[in-house]
C-alpha cells in the first residue's frame, strides 16, 4: 500500500535484508524469523513446500468471510520476496516513501520503522506481511511495531480486506481497493499481480 507524497527527510535504514540480497543473507533472515517467532515458522516454511496457504493464513481468515487463499495471495504480492526461487511473504518488510526494505528480524525492522515514521511521517510507511499503512490504519495496533507481528498484521489485513468486499465486487477488485483505495493505475497493476498469485494458488476464481 505505497503512498505518493514527497518525504520531508530522506530515510536512512540501518540494518536491512533486501530482496536482492545474496542467498546466504536471505538464509540468515529465515533463521532469524524462525528463532524470533517460534510457531510462526509455518508462515514462511510452509510456503516453500506448497502453494496452499500456510496454517497462519488459514487461522487468520477462519470465520472472517475472507478466503485464506485470498489473504495469502495478497501477502505474496504486498511483501513477497524470492528465496531459493520461491516467492514468500516476508513479515519484516517496510515500504518507506515508495521503497521496499526487508530486515533479518523484528528488532531491526522495528528500529527502522520508528525511524521512518519520524523521518517521513506515518502515512508514508507501510509495514508487515500485508503492508498496512501506519498513517491511515495504525490505530489498529497498540504501538507501531505491533504491525510487524505476523499474526496481528494478518488479523488487521483480513478486517481491512473484508471492508473492501461489497456485494457485486469480487476479491480481485477488493484486493485492488485494499492496496489503493483511490484506484487508478496502481490499483489496476496490483489487481493483475494479485490475480496471478490467486490463480496459481486456487486454479480458480473467487467471485463471492
PDB file of C-alpha atoms in Angstrom:
ATOM      1  CA  UNK A   1       0.000   0.000   0.000  1.00  0.00           C
ATOM      2  CA  UNK A   2       2.534   2.575  -1.129  1.00  0.00           C
ATOM      3  CA  UNK A   3       1.849   6.276  -0.895  1.00  0.00           C
ATOM      4  CA  UNK A   4       2.830   9.067  -3.290  1.00  0.00           C
ATOM      5  CA  UNK A   5       3.630  12.079  -1.105  1.00  0.00           C
ATOM      6  CA  UNK A   6       7.104  13.629  -1.057  1.00  0.00           C
ATOM      7  CA  UNK A   7       9.214  12.813   2.043  1.00  0.00           C
ATOM      8  CA  UNK A   8      10.248  15.590   4.412  1.00  0.00           C
ATOM      9  CA  UNK A   9      13.585  13.928   5.020  1.00  0.00           C
ATOM     10  CA  UNK A  10      15.480  11.076   3.487  1.00  0.00           C
ATOM     11  CA  UNK A  11      15.003   7.806   5.322  1.00  0.00           C
ATOM     12  CA  UNK A  12      18.279   6.031   6.052  1.00  0.00           C
ATOM     13  CA  UNK A  13      17.753   2.373   7.057  1.00  0.00           C
ATOM     14  CA  UNK A  14      20.386   0.976   9.405  1.00  0.00           C
ATOM     15  CA  UNK A  15      20.077  -2.791   9.003  1.00  0.00           C
ATOM     16  CA  UNK A  16      18.133  -4.439   6.267  1.00  0.00           C
ATOM     17  CA  UNK A  17      17.752  -7.565   4.183  1.00  0.00           C
ATOM     18  CA  UNK A  18      16.851  -6.525   0.670  1.00  0.00           C
ATOM     19  CA  UNK A  19      15.091  -8.554  -1.985  1.00  0.00           C
ATOM     20  CA  UNK A  20      18.309  -8.669  -3.978  1.00  0.00           C
ATOM     21  CA  UNK A  21      20.483  -9.743  -1.044  1.00  0.00           C
ATOM     22  CA  UNK A  22      22.700 -12.820  -1.556  1.00  0.00           C
ATOM     23  CA  UNK A  23      21.145 -16.202  -0.789  1.00  0.00           C
ATOM     24  CA  UNK A  24      23.303 -16.586   2.320  1.00  0.00           C
ATOM     25  CA  UNK A  25      21.894 -13.351   3.706  1.00  0.00           C
ATOM     26  CA  UNK A  26      18.334 -14.407   2.952  1.00  0.00           C
ATOM     27  CA  UNK A  27      19.013 -17.706   4.690  1.00  0.00           C
ATOM     28  CA  UNK A  28      20.037 -15.704   7.757  1.00  0.00           C
ATOM     29  CA  UNK A  29      16.783 -13.802   7.501  1.00  0.00           C
ATOM     30  CA  UNK A  30      14.781 -17.027   7.553  1.00  0.00           C
ATOM     31  CA  UNK A  31      16.755 -18.341  10.506  1.00  0.00           C
ATOM     32  CA  UNK A  32      16.136 -15.125  12.401  1.00  0.00           C
ATOM     33  CA  UNK A  33      12.447 -15.432  11.660  1.00  0.00           C
ATOM     34  CA  UNK A  34      12.264 -18.997  12.938  1.00  0.00           C
ATOM     35  CA  UNK A  35      14.017 -18.074  16.176  1.00  0.00           C
ATOM     36  CA  UNK A  36      12.167 -14.810  16.688  1.00  0.00           C
ATOM     37  CA  UNK A  37       8.638 -16.036  16.085  1.00  0.00           C
ATOM     38  CA  UNK A  38       8.730 -19.690  17.057  1.00  0.00           C
ATOM     39  CA  UNK A  39       5.439 -21.148  15.877  1.00  0.00           C
ATOM     40  CA  UNK A  40       5.464 -18.544  13.127  1.00  0.00           C
ATOM     41  CA  UNK A  41       7.800 -20.995  11.387  1.00  0.00           C
ATOM     42  CA  UNK A  42       4.813 -22.181   9.410  1.00  0.00           C
ATOM     43  CA  UNK A  43       4.234 -18.716   7.981  1.00  0.00           C
ATOM     44  CA  UNK A  44       7.428 -18.916   5.940  1.00  0.00           C
ATOM     45  CA  UNK A  45       8.474 -22.516   5.576  1.00  0.00           C
ATOM     46  CA  UNK A  46       5.109 -23.982   4.580  1.00  0.00           C
ATOM     47  CA  UNK A  47       5.074 -21.594   1.622  1.00  0.00           C
ATOM     48  CA  UNK A  48       8.212 -23.153   0.187  1.00  0.00           C
ATOM     49  CA  UNK A  49       6.675 -26.613   0.245  1.00  0.00           C
ATOM     50  CA  UNK A  50       3.330 -25.777  -1.357  1.00  0.00           C
ATOM     51  CA  UNK A  51       1.229 -23.060  -2.960  1.00  0.00           C
ATOM     52  CA  UNK A  52      -1.528 -23.786  -0.428  1.00  0.00           C
ATOM     53  CA  UNK A  53      -1.976 -21.105   2.262  1.00  0.00           C
ATOM     54  CA  UNK A  54       0.145 -21.842   5.355  1.00  0.00           C
ATOM     55  CA  UNK A  55      -1.731 -22.537   8.616  1.00  0.00           C
ATOM     56  CA  UNK A  56      -1.212 -18.971   9.866  1.00  0.00           C
ATOM     57  CA  UNK A  57      -3.237 -17.618   6.953  1.00  0.00           C
ATOM     58  CA  UNK A  58      -5.930 -20.221   7.394  1.00  0.00           C
ATOM     59  CA  UNK A  59      -6.179 -19.331  11.072  1.00  0.00           C
ATOM     60  CA  UNK A  60      -6.308 -15.585  10.413  1.00  0.00           C
ATOM     61  CA  UNK A  61      -9.017 -15.978   7.785  1.00  0.00           C
ATOM     62  CA  UNK A  62     -11.141 -18.524   9.659  1.00  0.00           C
ATOM     63  CA  UNK A  63     -14.644 -17.229  10.324  1.00  0.00           C
ATOM     64  CA  UNK A  64     -13.954 -13.801   8.803  1.00  0.00           C
ATOM     65  CA  UNK A  65     -15.553 -14.277   5.409  1.00  0.00           C
ATOM     66  CA  UNK A  66     -12.187 -13.821   3.694  1.00  0.00           C
ATOM     67  CA  UNK A  67     -10.847 -16.965   1.957  1.00  0.00           C
ATOM     68  CA  UNK A  68      -7.398 -17.918   3.199  1.00  0.00           C
ATOM     69  CA  UNK A  69      -6.262 -18.184  -0.424  1.00  0.00           C
ATOM     70  CA  UNK A  70      -7.164 -14.533  -0.961  1.00  0.00           C
ATOM     71  CA  UNK A  71      -5.311 -13.445   2.167  1.00  0.00           C
ATOM     72  CA  UNK A  72      -2.242 -15.442   1.191  1.00  0.00           C
ATOM     73  CA  UNK A  73      -2.236 -14.130  -2.385  1.00  0.00           C
ATOM     74  CA  UNK A  74      -2.440 -10.582  -1.083  1.00  0.00           C
ATOM     75  CA  UNK A  75       0.507 -11.114   1.266  1.00  0.00           C
ATOM     76  CA  UNK A  76       2.531 -12.654  -1.557  1.00  0.00           C
ATOM     77  CA  UNK A  77       2.063  -9.501  -3.591  1.00  0.00           C
ATOM     78  CA  UNK A  78       2.416  -6.980  -0.763  1.00  0.00           C
ATOM     79  CA  UNK A  79       5.528  -8.329   0.978  1.00  0.00           C
ATOM     80  CA  UNK A  80       6.705 -11.223  -1.173  1.00  0.00           C
ATOM     81  CA  UNK A  81      10.386 -11.873  -1.779  1.00  0.00           C
ATOM     82  CA  UNK A  82      12.299 -14.641  -3.532  1.00  0.00           C
ATOM     83  CA  UNK A  83      14.051 -17.376  -1.581  1.00  0.00           C
ATOM     84  CA  UNK A  84      15.621 -20.278  -3.488  1.00  0.00           C
ATOM     85  CA  UNK A  85      13.439 -19.451  -6.445  1.00  0.00           C
ATOM     86  CA  UNK A  86      10.229 -19.427  -4.399  1.00  0.00           C
ATOM     87  CA  UNK A  87       8.213 -16.327  -3.554  1.00  0.00           C
ATOM     88  CA  UNK A  88       7.341 -15.965   0.130  1.00  0.00           C
ATOM     89  CA  UNK A  89       5.654 -13.192   2.134  1.00  0.00           C
ATOM     90  CA  UNK A  90       8.221 -11.552   4.432  1.00  0.00           C
ATOM     91  CA  UNK A  91       6.897 -10.354   7.832  1.00  0.00           C
ATOM     92  CA  UNK A  92       9.607  -7.755   8.449  1.00  0.00           C
ATOM     93  CA  UNK A  93       9.067  -5.753   5.295  1.00  0.00           C
ATOM     94  CA  UNK A  94       8.727  -1.974   5.267  1.00  0.00           C
ATOM     95  CA  UNK A  95       7.781   0.338   2.443  1.00  0.00           C
ATOM     96  CA  UNK A  96       9.121   3.817   3.137  1.00  0.00           C
ATOM     97  CA  UNK A  97       8.287   6.589   0.701  1.00  0.00           C
ATOM     98  CA  UNK A  98       7.635   4.016  -2.017  1.00  0.00           C
ATOM     99  CA  UNK A  99      10.794   1.951  -1.478  1.00  0.00           C
ATOM    100  CA  UNK A 100      10.828  -1.565  -0.018  1.00  0.00           C
ATOM    101  CA  UNK A 101      13.178  -2.678   2.767  1.00  0.00           C
ATOM    102  CA  UNK A 102      13.390  -6.165   4.252  1.00  0.00           C
ATOM    103  CA  UNK A 103      15.008  -6.935   7.595  1.00  0.00           C
ATOM    104  CA  UNK A 104      16.523 -10.019   9.181  1.00  0.00           C
ATOM    105  CA  UNK A 105      14.449  -9.849  12.368  1.00  0.00           C
ATOM    106  CA  UNK A 106      11.683  -7.951  14.077  1.00  0.00           C
ATOM    107  CA  UNK A 107      14.010  -5.878  16.263  1.00  0.00           C
ATOM    108  CA  UNK A 108      15.845  -4.451  13.263  1.00  0.00           C
ATOM    109  CA  UNK A 109      12.582  -3.804  11.439  1.00  0.00           C
ATOM    110  CA  UNK A 110      11.071  -2.118  14.495  1.00  0.00           C
ATOM    111  CA  UNK A 111      14.025   0.223  14.874  1.00  0.00           C
ATOM    112  CA  UNK A 112      13.835   1.157  11.205  1.00  0.00           C
ATOM    113  CA  UNK A 113      10.054   1.549  11.392  1.00  0.00           C
ATOM    114  CA  UNK A 114      10.185   4.041  14.242  1.00  0.00           C
ATOM    115  CA  UNK A 115      12.928   5.991  12.484  1.00  0.00           C
ATOM    116  CA  UNK A 116      10.953   6.028   9.242  1.00  0.00           C
ATOM    117  CA  UNK A 117       7.860   7.423  10.948  1.00  0.00           C
ATOM    118  CA  UNK A 118       9.994  10.172  12.439  1.00  0.00           C
ATOM    119  CA  UNK A 119      11.698  10.921   9.119  1.00  0.00           C
ATOM    120  CA  UNK A 120       8.881  10.803   6.572  1.00  0.00           C
ATOM    121  CA  UNK A 121       5.644  10.515   8.559  1.00  0.00           C
ATOM    122  CA  UNK A 122       3.382   7.547   9.236  1.00  0.00           C
ATOM    123  CA  UNK A 123       1.327   7.991   6.056  1.00  0.00           C
ATOM    124  CA  UNK A 124       4.408   7.176   4.004  1.00  0.00           C
ATOM    125  CA  UNK A 125       5.178   3.956   5.879  1.00  0.00           C
ATOM    126  CA  UNK A 126       3.656   0.509   5.254  1.00  0.00           C
ATOM    127  CA  UNK A 127       4.597  -2.463   7.410  1.00  0.00           C
ATOM    128  CA  UNK A 128       4.357  -6.223   7.746  1.00  0.00           C
ATOM    129  CA  UNK A 129       3.013  -9.116   5.722  1.00  0.00           C
ATOM    130  CA  UNK A 130       0.102  -7.123   4.330  1.00  0.00           C
ATOM    131  CA  UNK A 131       1.898  -3.768   4.194  1.00  0.00           C
ATOM    132  CA  UNK A 132      -0.554  -1.950   6.441  1.00  0.00           C
ATOM    133  CA  UNK A 133      -0.228   1.820   6.131  1.00  0.00           C
ATOM    134  CA  UNK A 134       0.505   3.179   9.588  1.00  0.00           C
ATOM    135  CA  UNK A 135      -0.848   6.633   8.870  1.00  0.00           C
ATOM    136  CA  UNK A 136      -4.307   5.503   7.852  1.00  0.00           C
ATOM    137  CA  UNK A 137      -4.567   2.233   9.773  1.00  0.00           C
ATOM    138  CA  UNK A 138      -2.011   2.458  12.561  1.00  0.00           C
ATOM    139  CA  UNK A 139      -4.815   2.840  15.094  1.00  0.00           C
ATOM    140  CA  UNK A 140      -5.460  -0.890  14.754  1.00  0.00           C
ATOM    141  CA  UNK A 141      -2.204  -1.525  16.637  1.00  0.00           C
ATOM    142  CA  UNK A 142      -1.357  -0.611  20.235  1.00  0.00           C
ATOM    143  CA  UNK A 143       2.035   0.606  19.024  1.00  0.00           C
ATOM    144  CA  UNK A 144       3.628   0.875  15.556  1.00  0.00           C
ATOM    145  CA  UNK A 145       5.909  -2.143  15.882  1.00  0.00           C
ATOM    146  CA  UNK A 146       2.931  -4.400  16.571  1.00  0.00           C
ATOM    147  CA  UNK A 147       2.367  -4.239  12.812  1.00  0.00           C
ATOM    148  CA  UNK A 148       5.464  -6.419  12.471  1.00  0.00           C
ATOM    149  CA  UNK A 149       3.877  -9.299  14.368  1.00  0.00           C
ATOM    150  CA  UNK A 150       2.724 -11.716  11.635  1.00  0.00           C
ATOM    151  CA  UNK A 151      -0.490 -12.750  13.348  1.00  0.00           C
ATOM    152  CA  UNK A 152      -1.559  -9.261  14.402  1.00  0.00           C
ATOM    153  CA  UNK A 153      -0.768  -7.961  10.953  1.00  0.00           C
ATOM    154  CA  UNK A 154      -2.804 -10.665   9.246  1.00  0.00           C
ATOM    155  CA  UNK A 155      -5.734 -10.043  11.585  1.00  0.00           C
ATOM    156  CA  UNK A 156      -5.806  -6.362  10.641  1.00  0.00           C
ATOM    157  CA  UNK A 157      -5.279  -7.090   6.953  1.00  0.00           C
ATOM    158  CA  UNK A 158      -8.176  -9.543   6.947  1.00  0.00           C
ATOM    159  CA  UNK A 159     -10.511  -6.999   8.539  1.00  0.00           C
ATOM    160  CA  UNK A 160      -9.475  -4.253   6.125  1.00  0.00           C
ATOM    161  CA  UNK A 161      -9.780  -6.533   3.121  1.00  0.00           C
ATOM    162  CA  UNK A 162     -13.276  -7.585   4.154  1.00  0.00           C
ATOM    163  CA  UNK A 163     -14.294  -3.917   4.391  1.00  0.00           C
ATOM    164  CA  UNK A 164     -13.478  -3.507   0.715  1.00  0.00           C
ATOM    165  CA  UNK A 165     -15.585  -6.511  -0.306  1.00  0.00           C
ATOM    166  CA  UNK A 166     -19.146  -5.470  -1.040  1.00  0.00           C
ATOM    167  CA  UNK A 167     -21.972  -7.240  -2.924  1.00  0.00           C
ATOM    168  CA  UNK A 168     -21.193  -7.470  -6.613  1.00  0.00           C
ATOM    169  CA  UNK A 169     -17.477  -6.894  -6.020  1.00  0.00           C
ATOM    170  CA  UNK A 170     -15.111  -9.825  -6.483  1.00  0.00           C
ATOM    171  CA  UNK A 171     -11.987 -10.458  -4.410  1.00  0.00           C
ATOM    172  CA  UNK A 172      -9.647  -9.216  -7.107  1.00  0.00           C
ATOM    173  CA  UNK A 173     -11.361  -5.835  -7.076  1.00  0.00           C
ATOM    174  CA  UNK A 174     -11.437  -5.830  -3.276  1.00  0.00           C
ATOM    175  CA  UNK A 175      -7.695  -6.506  -3.188  1.00  0.00           C
ATOM    176  CA  UNK A 176      -7.078  -3.607  -5.555  1.00  0.00           C
ATOM    177  CA  UNK A 177      -9.101  -1.325  -3.305  1.00  0.00           C
ATOM    178  CA  UNK A 178      -7.200  -2.560  -0.272  1.00  0.00           C
ATOM    179  CA  UNK A 179      -3.901  -1.697  -1.928  1.00  0.00           C
ATOM    180  CA  UNK A 180      -5.031   1.610  -3.391  1.00  0.00           C
ATOM    181  CA  UNK A 181      -8.477   2.835  -2.293  1.00  0.00           C
ATOM    182  CA  UNK A 182      -8.248   5.745  -4.744  1.00  0.00           C
ATOM    183  CA  UNK A 183      -7.992   3.291  -7.633  1.00  0.00           C
ATOM    184  CA  UNK A 184      -6.238   4.248 -10.834  1.00  0.00           C
ATOM    185  CA  UNK A 185      -3.186   2.667 -12.437  1.00  0.00           C
ATOM    186  CA  UNK A 186      -1.563   1.476  -9.161  1.00  0.00           C
ATOM    187  CA  UNK A 187      -4.721  -0.433  -8.225  1.00  0.00           C
ATOM    188  CA  UNK A 188      -5.001  -1.925 -11.713  1.00  0.00           C
ATOM    189  CA  UNK A 189      -1.411  -3.144 -11.643  1.00  0.00           C
ATOM    190  CA  UNK A 190      -1.913  -4.625  -8.212  1.00  0.00           C
ATOM    191  CA  UNK A 191      -5.055  -6.458  -9.347  1.00  0.00           C
ATOM    192  CA  UNK A 192      -3.162  -8.060 -12.210  1.00  0.00           C
ATOM    193  CA  UNK A 193      -0.310  -9.248  -9.999  1.00  0.00           C
ATOM    194  CA  UNK A 194      -2.687 -10.380  -7.247  1.00  0.00           C
ATOM    195  CA  UNK A 195      -4.737 -12.357  -9.780  1.00  0.00           C
ATOM    196  CA  UNK A 196      -1.668 -14.271 -10.909  1.00  0.00           C
ATOM    197  CA  UNK A 197      -0.904 -15.317  -7.344  1.00  0.00           C
ATOM    198  CA  UNK A 198      -4.518 -16.218  -6.614  1.00  0.00           C
ATOM    199  CA  UNK A 199      -4.915 -18.252  -9.785  1.00  0.00           C
ATOM    200  CA  UNK A 200      -1.756 -20.190  -9.070  1.00  0.00           C
ATOM    201  CA  UNK A 201      -2.938 -20.954  -5.531  1.00  0.00           C
ATOM    202  CA  UNK A 202      -6.517 -21.861  -6.321  1.00  0.00           C
ATOM    203  CA  UNK A 203      -6.600 -22.669 -10.037  1.00  0.00           C
ATOM    204  CA  UNK A 204      -9.978 -20.972  -9.971  1.00  0.00           C
ATOM    205  CA  UNK A 205     -11.540 -17.564  -9.495  1.00  0.00           C
ATOM    206  CA  UNK A 206     -13.306 -16.238  -6.420  1.00  0.00           C
ATOM    207  CA  UNK A 207     -16.447 -14.304  -7.266  1.00  0.00           C
ATOM    208  CA  UNK A 208     -18.259 -14.293  -3.918  1.00  0.00           C
TER     209      UNK A 208
END
